[in-house]
Structures are given as C-alpha cells and as structure tokens.
Coordinates of C-alpha atoms in Angstrom, one line a residue:
M1 CA 51.8 -5.7 -33.0
T2 CA 49.3 -8.7 -31.7
M3 CA 45.9 -8.8 -33.3
E4 CA 44.1 -8.1 -29.8
S5 CA 46.3 -4.9 -29.4
E6 CA 45.0 -3.6 -32.9
R7 CA 41.2 -4.0 -32.0
E8 CA 39.4 -1.2 -31.8
S9 CA 37.8 0.1 -28.3
P10 CA 34.0 -0.4 -28.8
T11 CA 32.1 3.0 -29.9
R12 CA 30.1 4.3 -27.2
I13 CA 26.7 4.7 -29.4
R14 CA 24.2 3.2 -27.3
Y15 CA 24.8 5.8 -24.7
H16 CA 23.5 8.3 -27.0
V17 CA 21.0 6.2 -28.1
I18 CA 19.8 5.7 -24.2
G19 CA 19.9 9.3 -23.6
A20 CA 17.8 10.3 -26.6
T21 CA 14.9 7.7 -25.4
T22 CA 15.9 9.7 -21.8
L23 CA 15.2 12.7 -23.0
A24 CA 11.6 11.3 -24.4
A25 CA 10.6 10.3 -21.7
V26 CA 11.1 13.8 -19.6
M27 CA 8.6 15.0 -22.0
L28 CA 6.3 12.2 -21.6
Y29 CA 6.0 12.9 -17.6
L30 CA 6.6 16.4 -17.9
D31 CA 3.3 16.9 -20.2
R32 CA 1.4 13.7 -18.3
I33 CA 1.8 15.6 -15.0
C34 CA 1.5 19.0 -15.2
I35 CA -2.4 18.5 -15.8
A36 CA -3.0 17.6 -12.0
E37 CA -1.4 20.7 -11.2
I38 CA -3.6 23.0 -13.7
A39 CA -6.5 21.2 -12.6
K40 CA -6.7 22.3 -9.6
L41 CA -7.0 25.9 -10.6
K42 CA -10.3 27.9 -10.2
E43 CA -9.2 29.4 -13.9
F44 CA -9.2 26.3 -15.6
R45 CA -12.3 24.6 -13.9
Q46 CA -14.4 28.2 -14.6
S47 CA -13.1 28.7 -18.5
L48 CA -14.4 25.3 -19.3
D49 CA -16.9 24.7 -16.4
L50 CA -15.7 21.7 -14.7
S51 CA -17.2 19.8 -11.9
D52 CA -14.9 17.8 -9.9
E53 CA -16.6 14.4 -11.4
Q54 CA -15.3 16.0 -15.1
V55 CA -12.0 16.6 -14.0
G56 CA -11.7 13.3 -12.1
M57 CA -13.4 11.8 -15.9
V58 CA -10.4 14.4 -17.5
M59 CA -7.8 12.5 -15.9
S60 CA -8.7 9.0 -15.8
A61 CA -9.7 9.0 -19.8
F62 CA -5.9 9.7 -20.7
F63 CA -5.3 6.5 -18.5
F64 CA -8.1 4.4 -20.5
S65 CA -6.7 5.3 -23.9
Y66 CA -3.0 5.0 -22.4
A67 CA -3.6 1.4 -21.2
L68 CA -6.0 0.3 -24.5
A69 CA -3.4 1.5 -27.2
Q70 CA -0.3 -0.2 -25.3
V71 CA -0.6 -3.4 -27.3
P72 CA -1.4 -2.0 -30.7
A73 CA 1.3 0.7 -30.1
G74 CA 4.2 -1.5 -28.8
W75 CA 3.3 -4.0 -32.1
L76 CA 3.8 -1.2 -34.3
S77 CA 7.2 -0.5 -33.1
D78 CA 8.1 -4.0 -33.2
R79 CA 6.5 -4.2 -37.0
F80 CA 7.4 -1.3 -38.1
G81 CA 10.5 0.2 -36.4
A82 CA 11.3 2.5 -33.1
R83 CA 13.1 4.9 -35.4
R84 CA 9.4 5.5 -37.8
M85 CA 7.2 5.0 -34.8
M86 CA 8.6 7.1 -31.8
P87 CA 9.0 10.5 -33.3
I88 CA 5.4 10.0 -34.4
Y89 CA 4.5 9.4 -30.7
I90 CA 5.9 12.0 -29.5
A91 CA 4.8 14.4 -32.4
V92 CA 1.3 13.5 -31.9
W93 CA 1.4 13.7 -27.9
S94 CA 3.0 17.0 -27.9
I95 CA 0.5 18.3 -30.3
S96 CA -2.3 16.8 -28.2
T97 CA -0.9 19.1 -25.6
I98 CA -1.0 22.4 -26.9
L99 CA -4.5 21.0 -28.7
T100 CA -5.6 21.0 -24.9
G101 CA -4.8 24.6 -24.2
F102 CA -7.9 25.3 -27.2
A103 CA -10.2 23.2 -25.5
T104 CA -13.3 24.9 -25.5
G105 CA -15.2 22.7 -22.8
F106 CA -15.5 19.3 -21.0
A107 CA -16.3 17.2 -24.6
M108 CA -13.6 18.9 -26.5
L109 CA -11.1 18.7 -23.4
L110 CA -12.0 14.8 -22.9
V111 CA -11.4 14.0 -26.8
V112 CA -8.1 15.6 -26.4
R113 CA -6.9 13.7 -23.4
L114 CA -7.9 10.8 -24.6
L115 CA -5.6 11.2 -28.4
F116 CA -3.4 12.4 -25.9
G117 CA -3.4 9.1 -23.7
L118 CA -3.6 6.9 -27.4
S119 CA 0.0 8.4 -28.8
Q120 CA 1.5 8.7 -25.0
A121 CA 1.1 4.5 -25.2
G122 CA 4.0 3.6 -26.9
C123 CA 6.7 5.3 -25.8
Y124 CA 7.5 2.9 -23.1
P125 CA 6.5 -0.3 -25.2
T126 CA 9.3 0.9 -27.8
A127 CA 11.5 2.3 -25.4
G128 CA 11.6 -1.3 -23.3
S129 CA 12.1 -2.8 -26.7
L130 CA 15.1 -0.7 -27.6
V131 CA 17.2 -1.0 -24.6
K132 CA 16.8 -5.1 -25.5
R133 CA 18.3 -4.4 -28.7
W134 CA 20.7 -1.8 -28.1
I135 CA 22.4 -2.8 -23.8
E136 CA 24.1 -5.8 -23.2
L137 CA 21.9 -8.1 -20.7
P138 CA 23.9 -8.1 -17.9
R139 CA 23.5 -3.8 -18.3
R140 CA 19.7 -4.1 -18.9
G141 CA 18.7 -3.5 -15.5
T142 CA 20.3 -0.1 -15.1
A143 CA 19.8 1.0 -18.4
S144 CA 15.7 0.8 -17.6
S145 CA 16.5 2.5 -14.9
I146 CA 18.0 5.3 -16.7
V147 CA 15.4 5.9 -18.9
S148 CA 12.9 5.8 -16.3
F149 CA 14.6 8.1 -14.2
G150 CA 14.2 10.4 -17.4
G151 CA 10.1 10.1 -16.9
R152 CA 10.8 10.4 -13.5
F153 CA 12.3 13.4 -13.3
G154 CA 10.1 14.9 -16.3
G155 CA 7.2 14.0 -13.7
A156 CA 9.2 15.6 -10.8
I157 CA 9.9 19.3 -12.3
A158 CA 6.5 19.1 -13.3
P159 CA 4.8 20.1 -10.4
L160 CA 7.2 23.0 -9.3
L161 CA 8.0 24.6 -12.9
T162 CA 4.6 24.6 -13.8
A163 CA 3.2 26.2 -10.8
W164 CA 5.9 28.6 -11.0
L165 CA 5.1 29.5 -15.0
L166 CA 1.6 30.0 -13.8
K167 CA 1.8 31.9 -10.3
D168 CA 4.1 34.9 -11.9
Y169 CA 3.9 34.7 -15.6
L170 CA 2.0 32.7 -18.2
S171 CA -1.8 31.6 -18.5
W172 CA -1.9 27.9 -18.4
Q173 CA -3.0 27.9 -21.9
I174 CA 0.7 28.9 -23.2
V175 CA 2.2 26.9 -20.8
L176 CA 0.8 23.7 -22.3
A177 CA 1.9 25.4 -25.8
L178 CA 5.4 25.6 -24.6
Y179 CA 6.0 22.1 -23.3
G180 CA 4.2 21.0 -26.5
L181 CA 6.5 22.9 -28.8
A182 CA 9.9 21.2 -26.2
G183 CA 8.2 18.1 -27.3
L184 CA 8.4 18.3 -31.2
F185 CA 12.0 19.2 -30.9
V186 CA 12.4 16.2 -28.9
A187 CA 11.0 13.7 -31.8
V188 CA 13.3 15.5 -35.0
Y189 CA 16.3 15.0 -32.1
F190 CA 15.3 10.9 -31.4
W191 CA 14.9 10.5 -35.2
R192 CA 18.2 11.7 -35.6
I193 CA 20.5 9.7 -33.4
F194 CA 18.4 6.6 -33.2
R195 CA 18.6 3.3 -35.5
E196 CA 16.9 0.2 -34.9
T197 CA 20.0 -1.8 -34.1
P198 CA 23.5 -1.3 -33.8
L199 CA 24.3 -2.9 -37.4
D200 CA 21.8 -0.2 -38.9
H201 CA 23.9 2.5 -36.9
P202 CA 27.0 3.8 -39.1
A203 CA 28.6 5.1 -36.5
C204 CA 28.9 1.8 -34.4
N205 CA 31.2 -0.3 -34.5
A206 CA 32.0 -4.0 -34.6
E207 CA 33.3 -4.1 -31.3
E208 CA 30.3 -2.4 -29.8
R209 CA 27.9 -4.7 -31.5
E210 CA 29.8 -7.9 -30.6
L211 CA 30.0 -6.2 -27.0
I212 CA 25.5 -5.8 -26.9
T213 CA 24.7 -8.9 -28.1
R214 CA 27.6 -11.2 -26.9
F215 CA 24.9 -12.6 -24.2
D216 CA 21.8 -13.0 -26.1
S217 CA 20.4 -16.6 -27.1
P218 CA 20.5 -17.3 -31.1
D219 CA 16.6 -17.5 -31.1
E220 CA 16.5 -13.7 -30.0
G221 CA 17.1 -12.2 -33.4
G222 CA 14.7 -12.0 -36.4
S223 CA 11.6 -10.1 -37.6
S224 CA 8.9 -9.7 -35.3
A225 CA 5.7 -11.5 -35.8
A226 CA 2.8 -10.4 -38.4
F227 CA 0.3 -9.9 -35.4
P228 CA 0.5 -9.4 -31.9
P229 CA 0.9 -12.8 -29.8
I230 CA -2.0 -11.9 -28.2
L231 CA -3.3 -15.7 -27.7
T232 CA 0.4 -16.2 -26.3
L233 CA 0.0 -13.6 -23.9
V234 CA -3.3 -14.8 -22.4
S235 CA -2.2 -18.7 -21.6
S236 CA 1.0 -17.1 -20.0
G237 CA 0.1 -17.4 -15.8
T238 CA 3.4 -15.7 -15.2
M239 CA 2.5 -13.3 -17.4
W240 CA -1.2 -12.2 -15.4
M241 CA 0.8 -12.5 -12.4
M242 CA 3.0 -9.3 -13.8
C243 CA -0.7 -7.7 -15.3
A244 CA -2.4 -8.3 -11.6
L245 CA 1.2 -6.6 -10.2
Q246 CA 1.1 -3.5 -12.1
F247 CA -2.6 -3.1 -11.9
G248 CA -1.9 -3.2 -7.8
V249 CA 1.2 -0.5 -7.8
N250 CA -0.8 2.2 -10.4
I251 CA -3.6 1.7 -7.8
G252 CA -1.5 3.2 -5.2
W253 CA 1.1 5.3 -6.8
V254 CA -1.1 7.0 -9.3
F255 CA -2.4 9.3 -6.4
L256 CA 1.0 11.2 -6.4
V257 CA 0.5 12.3 -9.7
T258 CA -3.3 13.3 -10.1
W259 CA -4.8 13.9 -6.9
L260 CA -1.8 14.6 -4.3
P261 CA -1.7 18.3 -5.2
T262 CA -5.8 18.4 -4.5
Y263 CA -5.1 16.5 -1.3
L264 CA -2.7 18.9 -0.1
Q265 CA -4.5 21.7 -1.0
D266 CA -7.9 20.8 1.0
V267 CA -7.1 18.3 4.1
K268 CA -3.3 20.0 4.8
Q269 CA -4.7 23.5 3.7
V270 CA -0.8 24.1 2.0
D271 CA -0.1 27.3 -0.4
A272 CA -0.6 26.1 -4.0
T273 CA 3.2 26.9 -4.3
I274 CA 4.4 25.1 -1.5
G275 CA 2.2 22.4 -2.7
G276 CA 3.7 22.7 -5.4
L277 CA 6.9 22.2 -4.0
M278 CA 5.8 19.1 -1.9
S279 CA 4.5 17.4 -4.7
T280 CA 7.6 17.5 -6.4
I281 CA 10.0 16.6 -3.2
V282 CA 7.4 13.4 -3.5
L283 CA 8.6 13.0 -7.2
F284 CA 12.0 13.6 -6.8
A285 CA 12.3 11.3 -4.1
G286 CA 10.9 8.4 -7.0
I287 CA 14.1 9.6 -9.2
G288 CA 16.1 8.3 -6.0
G289 CA 14.6 4.5 -6.2
M290 CA 14.6 4.8 -10.3
L291 CA 18.6 5.2 -10.0
L292 CA 18.9 2.4 -7.3
G293 CA 16.6 0.3 -8.5
G294 CA 18.2 -0.8 -12.0
P295 CA 21.6 -1.7 -10.0
L296 CA 20.0 -3.2 -7.6
T297 CA 17.6 -6.0 -10.0
D298 CA 21.4 -6.8 -11.7
I299 CA 23.1 -7.5 -8.6
C300 CA 20.3 -9.7 -7.5
T301 CA 20.1 -11.1 -10.8
Q302 CA 23.8 -12.0 -10.7
R303 CA 23.8 -13.2 -7.7
L304 CA 19.9 -15.1 -7.7
G305 CA 19.1 -15.7 -11.1
T306 CA 16.4 -14.3 -13.1
R307 CA 13.3 -16.3 -11.7
W308 CA 14.4 -14.0 -8.2
G309 CA 16.2 -11.3 -9.3
R310 CA 13.1 -9.5 -10.9
S311 CA 10.6 -11.1 -8.3
L312 CA 11.8 -10.5 -4.8
P313 CA 13.1 -6.4 -5.4
I314 CA 9.4 -5.8 -6.5
A315 CA 7.7 -8.0 -3.6
G316 CA 9.8 -5.8 -1.1
C317 CA 9.6 -2.3 -2.7
S318 CA 5.7 -3.1 -2.5
T319 CA 6.0 -4.1 1.1
V320 CA 7.6 -1.6 2.4
A321 CA 5.3 1.2 0.2
L322 CA 2.2 -0.5 1.6
C323 CA 3.4 0.1 5.0
A324 CA 4.8 3.9 4.1
Y325 CA 0.6 4.3 3.0
L326 CA -0.8 2.8 6.0
S327 CA 0.8 5.1 8.1
C328 CA -0.5 8.0 6.5
L329 CA -3.3 7.4 8.6
H330 CA -1.3 8.4 12.0
L331 CA 0.0 11.4 10.5
E332 CA -1.4 15.2 11.0
S333 CA 1.3 17.4 9.7
A334 CA 1.7 18.1 5.9
W335 CA 5.4 17.7 6.1
S336 CA 5.3 14.3 7.9
F337 CA 3.3 13.1 5.2
V338 CA 5.1 14.2 3.0
I339 CA 7.8 11.9 4.2
A340 CA 5.8 9.0 3.8
A341 CA 4.3 9.6 0.3
S342 CA 8.2 10.1 -0.1
I343 CA 8.8 6.5 0.5
V344 CA 5.9 5.5 -1.3
A345 CA 7.5 7.2 -5.0
F346 CA 10.5 5.6 -3.5
M347 CA 10.1 2.2 -3.5
T348 CA 7.8 2.3 -6.5
D349 CA 10.0 3.5 -8.3
M350 CA 13.2 1.4 -7.2
S351 CA 10.8 -1.6 -8.2
V352 CA 10.2 -0.3 -11.9
P353 CA 13.3 -1.4 -13.4
A354 CA 13.2 -5.0 -12.1
V355 CA 9.9 -5.0 -14.2
W356 CA 11.4 -3.9 -17.3
A357 CA 13.6 -6.4 -16.9
Y358 CA 11.6 -8.6 -16.3
M359 CA 9.5 -8.1 -19.7
Q360 CA 12.7 -7.5 -21.4
D361 CA 13.5 -11.2 -20.2
V362 CA 10.5 -13.0 -21.6
G363 CA 9.1 -10.6 -24.7
G364 CA 11.8 -12.0 -27.4
K365 CA 11.5 -10.5 -31.2
N366 CA 8.2 -9.2 -29.7
T367 CA 9.4 -7.0 -26.5
A368 CA 7.5 -3.9 -27.1
A369 CA 4.4 -5.9 -27.6
V370 CA 4.6 -8.1 -24.3
F371 CA 5.5 -4.4 -22.8
G372 CA 2.3 -2.6 -23.9
W373 CA 0.4 -6.3 -22.4
G374 CA 1.5 -5.3 -19.2
N375 CA 1.5 -1.9 -19.0
M376 CA -2.2 -1.6 -20.3
W377 CA -3.1 -3.6 -17.4
G378 CA -1.2 -1.2 -15.1
N379 CA -3.0 1.3 -16.3
F380 CA -6.4 0.2 -16.1
G381 CA -5.4 0.2 -12.2
A382 CA -4.2 4.1 -13.1
A383 CA -7.5 4.9 -15.2
V384 CA -9.8 3.6 -12.5
T385 CA -7.8 5.3 -9.2
P386 CA -8.6 9.1 -10.5
L387 CA -12.5 8.0 -10.6
L388 CA -12.8 5.6 -7.3
V389 CA -11.0 8.6 -5.1
P390 CA -14.3 11.2 -5.5
I391 CA -16.6 7.9 -5.1
V392 CA -14.6 6.6 -2.1
L393 CA -14.8 10.1 -0.6
K394 CA -18.5 10.7 -1.1
K395 CA -19.4 7.7 0.0
W396 CA -17.2 6.8 3.1
D397 CA -15.1 9.4 4.0
H398 CA -17.7 11.4 6.3
N399 CA -15.2 13.5 8.2
G400 CA -12.9 14.7 4.9
D401 CA -9.4 12.8 6.3
W402 CA -9.1 10.6 3.2
H403 CA -8.7 7.8 5.3
E404 CA -10.5 5.8 3.4
A405 CA -8.9 6.0 0.0
F406 CA -5.7 5.6 1.7
Y407 CA -7.0 1.8 2.5
L408 CA -8.1 1.6 -1.6
F409 CA -3.7 3.3 -2.5
S410 CA -2.6 0.2 0.6
A411 CA -4.8 -2.9 -1.4
G412 CA -3.3 -1.7 -4.2
Y413 CA 0.5 -2.8 -3.2
L414 CA -0.5 -5.5 -1.1
V415 CA -1.9 -7.6 -4.5
A416 CA 1.2 -6.0 -6.1
A417 CA 3.8 -7.7 -3.4
L418 CA 1.5 -10.8 -3.1
C419 CA 1.9 -11.2 -7.2
A420 CA 5.2 -10.5 -7.2
L421 CA 6.3 -13.6 -5.8
G422 CA 4.5 -15.4 -8.5
I423 CA 6.3 -14.2 -11.5
N424 CA 9.1 -16.1 -13.5
A425 CA 11.3 -14.2 -15.9
Q426 CA 12.7 -17.4 -16.8
R427 CA 9.4 -18.5 -19.0
K428 CA 9.6 -16.9 -21.9
I429 CA 6.6 -16.0 -24.0
S430 CA 7.5 -17.3 -27.1

C-alpha cells in the first residue's frame, strides 16, 4: 500500500464552523429587521408615545452605535479570539432584544437600541475573520456568501414571521422575547462548535488543516497587533474607496429594511399582512443574489485576478441597482414596485461576497479590524438614511409620492459604482 493511499481524507469541520456562523447571522438580521415591522404598529407608537421623527431616531440610533463599534469590536475578536467574543456579542444583542419589549418610553428605547447596535457590531467583522482562517482562499467568496445568506435569510423571514405572530397570536413584547431567547441558544451552540484555528480543533485532522492553509502567504499568521491599525487604515486610498462604496450602498439599501413597510402602507395603500409578504419577497430576492455573488467573485478572481475579480462585480451590481431605483419613479402598482425593489435587493446582495473577500484579501492578521473599518463607514450611511428620509419627504415631497427619496437612494448607488472601480485587493493593509 502506498503512502498516498494511507492518507486520510480531510475532515469537514470547516463546514460545521461555517454553519454555526451562518446561524448566528440568521439571528443577527432577524432581531435587527423585526423592529421595522413592529415600528409601524399603532400599539407600539401609542404605548411609548412616539412621533414619526422619534421612530426614525430609534432606527437610526442602532446604525450609529453599530457603525462606531465596528473597529473596536473587530479588534477585540482579533485580540481575544472569536470563540470568546462572538458568544458574548450574540448574548448581549439577544438580551437587548428582550429589553426592547420592556421599554417604557422613548429614552429607554433609545438606550436599549444603542446597546443593541454596539453588541451586533462584532458579528460580521468576526465572521469575516474566521472565514479567512477556516476556508481555503479559492473558496472564501463562496463561504462568505453562505454566511451572508444567513443574514439575509433572517432578514427576509423577519417581516412575514413578525407580522404573522403579531396579527394572530402574540403581543410585540412577547415576539421580541422569543427572538431574544432563541439568540441565547445560538450563542451557546457557537461556543460549543467553534475553535480559533483548525490547529486548535480536536476533530480537525492534518489533511483538512493543510487544505485550508495551502494557499496562504507565510506572513498571514501570527498574533494580532496590540492596537487596531487605525493609522494604516486612514492612509490607505483603496480602503477609503471601499469605505465610500459601503456608505453609498447603505444609503440606497437600508430603505428596504427600515421604511419599506411604511412606504407600502402609506403610499401604495397595502394591507399590513400583504405588506409583510411584499417585504419578505424583496428580501428573499436578496438571498438569491447572495448565493450567486460568492461563486461570481471566485470565478472572476480566478480569471481576472483579485484586482478586478473583486472590483467589477461590485461596480456592475451597483449600476443595475441604480437603474432599478430610478425605474420606481415610473411605476404605479405596488407589485411592479416590489419587482424593482427586489432587483435592488438581488444586485446589492450579489455584490456583498466580493466586498467581504476584498477585506479578507487585504486584512492580514487584523482582518476583523479591517472588516470593521469598512463596515463602520457603511453603517454611517445606514444611520443617516432613516433620519434623512423624513426630512427629504417633509421639505421636498409635496405630493407624497416619495420620488425625492428615491433620488437619494439612487445617488448612493452611483457613488458605490464609481468607487468600486477604484478599490484594489492587491494592496494589503499591513
């Protein structure tokens, strides 16, 4: 018998790790998106005595704290390990979800949502870092798309599931409590499944370890720096392009997860349950794009290299999303609008794996911190949009058709498409 025949087949622990991370992403977005469905309830607004502007502030507060905590949370995972930090992040945001149901007024609700954003900030930077450590280079785009799929799946089911539970069964406080308790179980499950590296996992054999690491450069390992690489990030022109890109994308995309239920109800005169179904359809369209986006950037990278294999998918997807939003200016029926919004969701999510892979390409040993830096600026865009929409509508939208808001969303995708052409995954963030 030859030595080759005696070699074991690689174990598949990396798939269990990606599965646990994907489940965490499901809860990340389920807990995040359900508030948009709850916020349109008269009972919610009346019980907390909230105005439209205060509802916008509550939704925006999450994105501001989420954005500001991205780099610190990512660095904490780089420094102290994903196995320790990820369950903490999941547990704290799950408890915050439960506490949202106990809010007695605007001030308490605002504080809880700020805490919710702080704790959720660490999930995707940590996930991006562990994908880099657990998945071989040619498959990282696909693995990133699977984890991101989990987030979009959680977000897609949130409107319909939440509307269904609220309409026929439970109060909004009980729904939040159930979501929070489910998240606590996920935190425990992740801790049991995950280890920092393939070398640390007792069930991962030598063949799987070799498979994962064979494409990595020799300088990819080592412990993280004592502090986040802020100066290096600030001095990187290509990283600033990525930051502007994410800012623009979220200016356009966040409408789909904040004001869309309100738009369908107030402008298109859609029943609440049908509106929940429509929102779910839009977000489910994103799932299809997410699953295709990973193989797309992997194939483009194999054929064009990392420079254009990351850049072109993002630029192309942002351009199509821009055109879809502009088409909304000429659509009368609710269902035709849903088709256009679904195209926006599909194209946005198709570009996400390329964004993740870019930050893994340039991040080195501080991938989570680099991921957090890009996400921070993206979520600044997400934070200002819930505040801008009421202002834009009040100042310029005199006929109530929301066209001026769609010009704002389209401008975000224009910025994203232009900046995507300027990113370069070959320039490492040392």
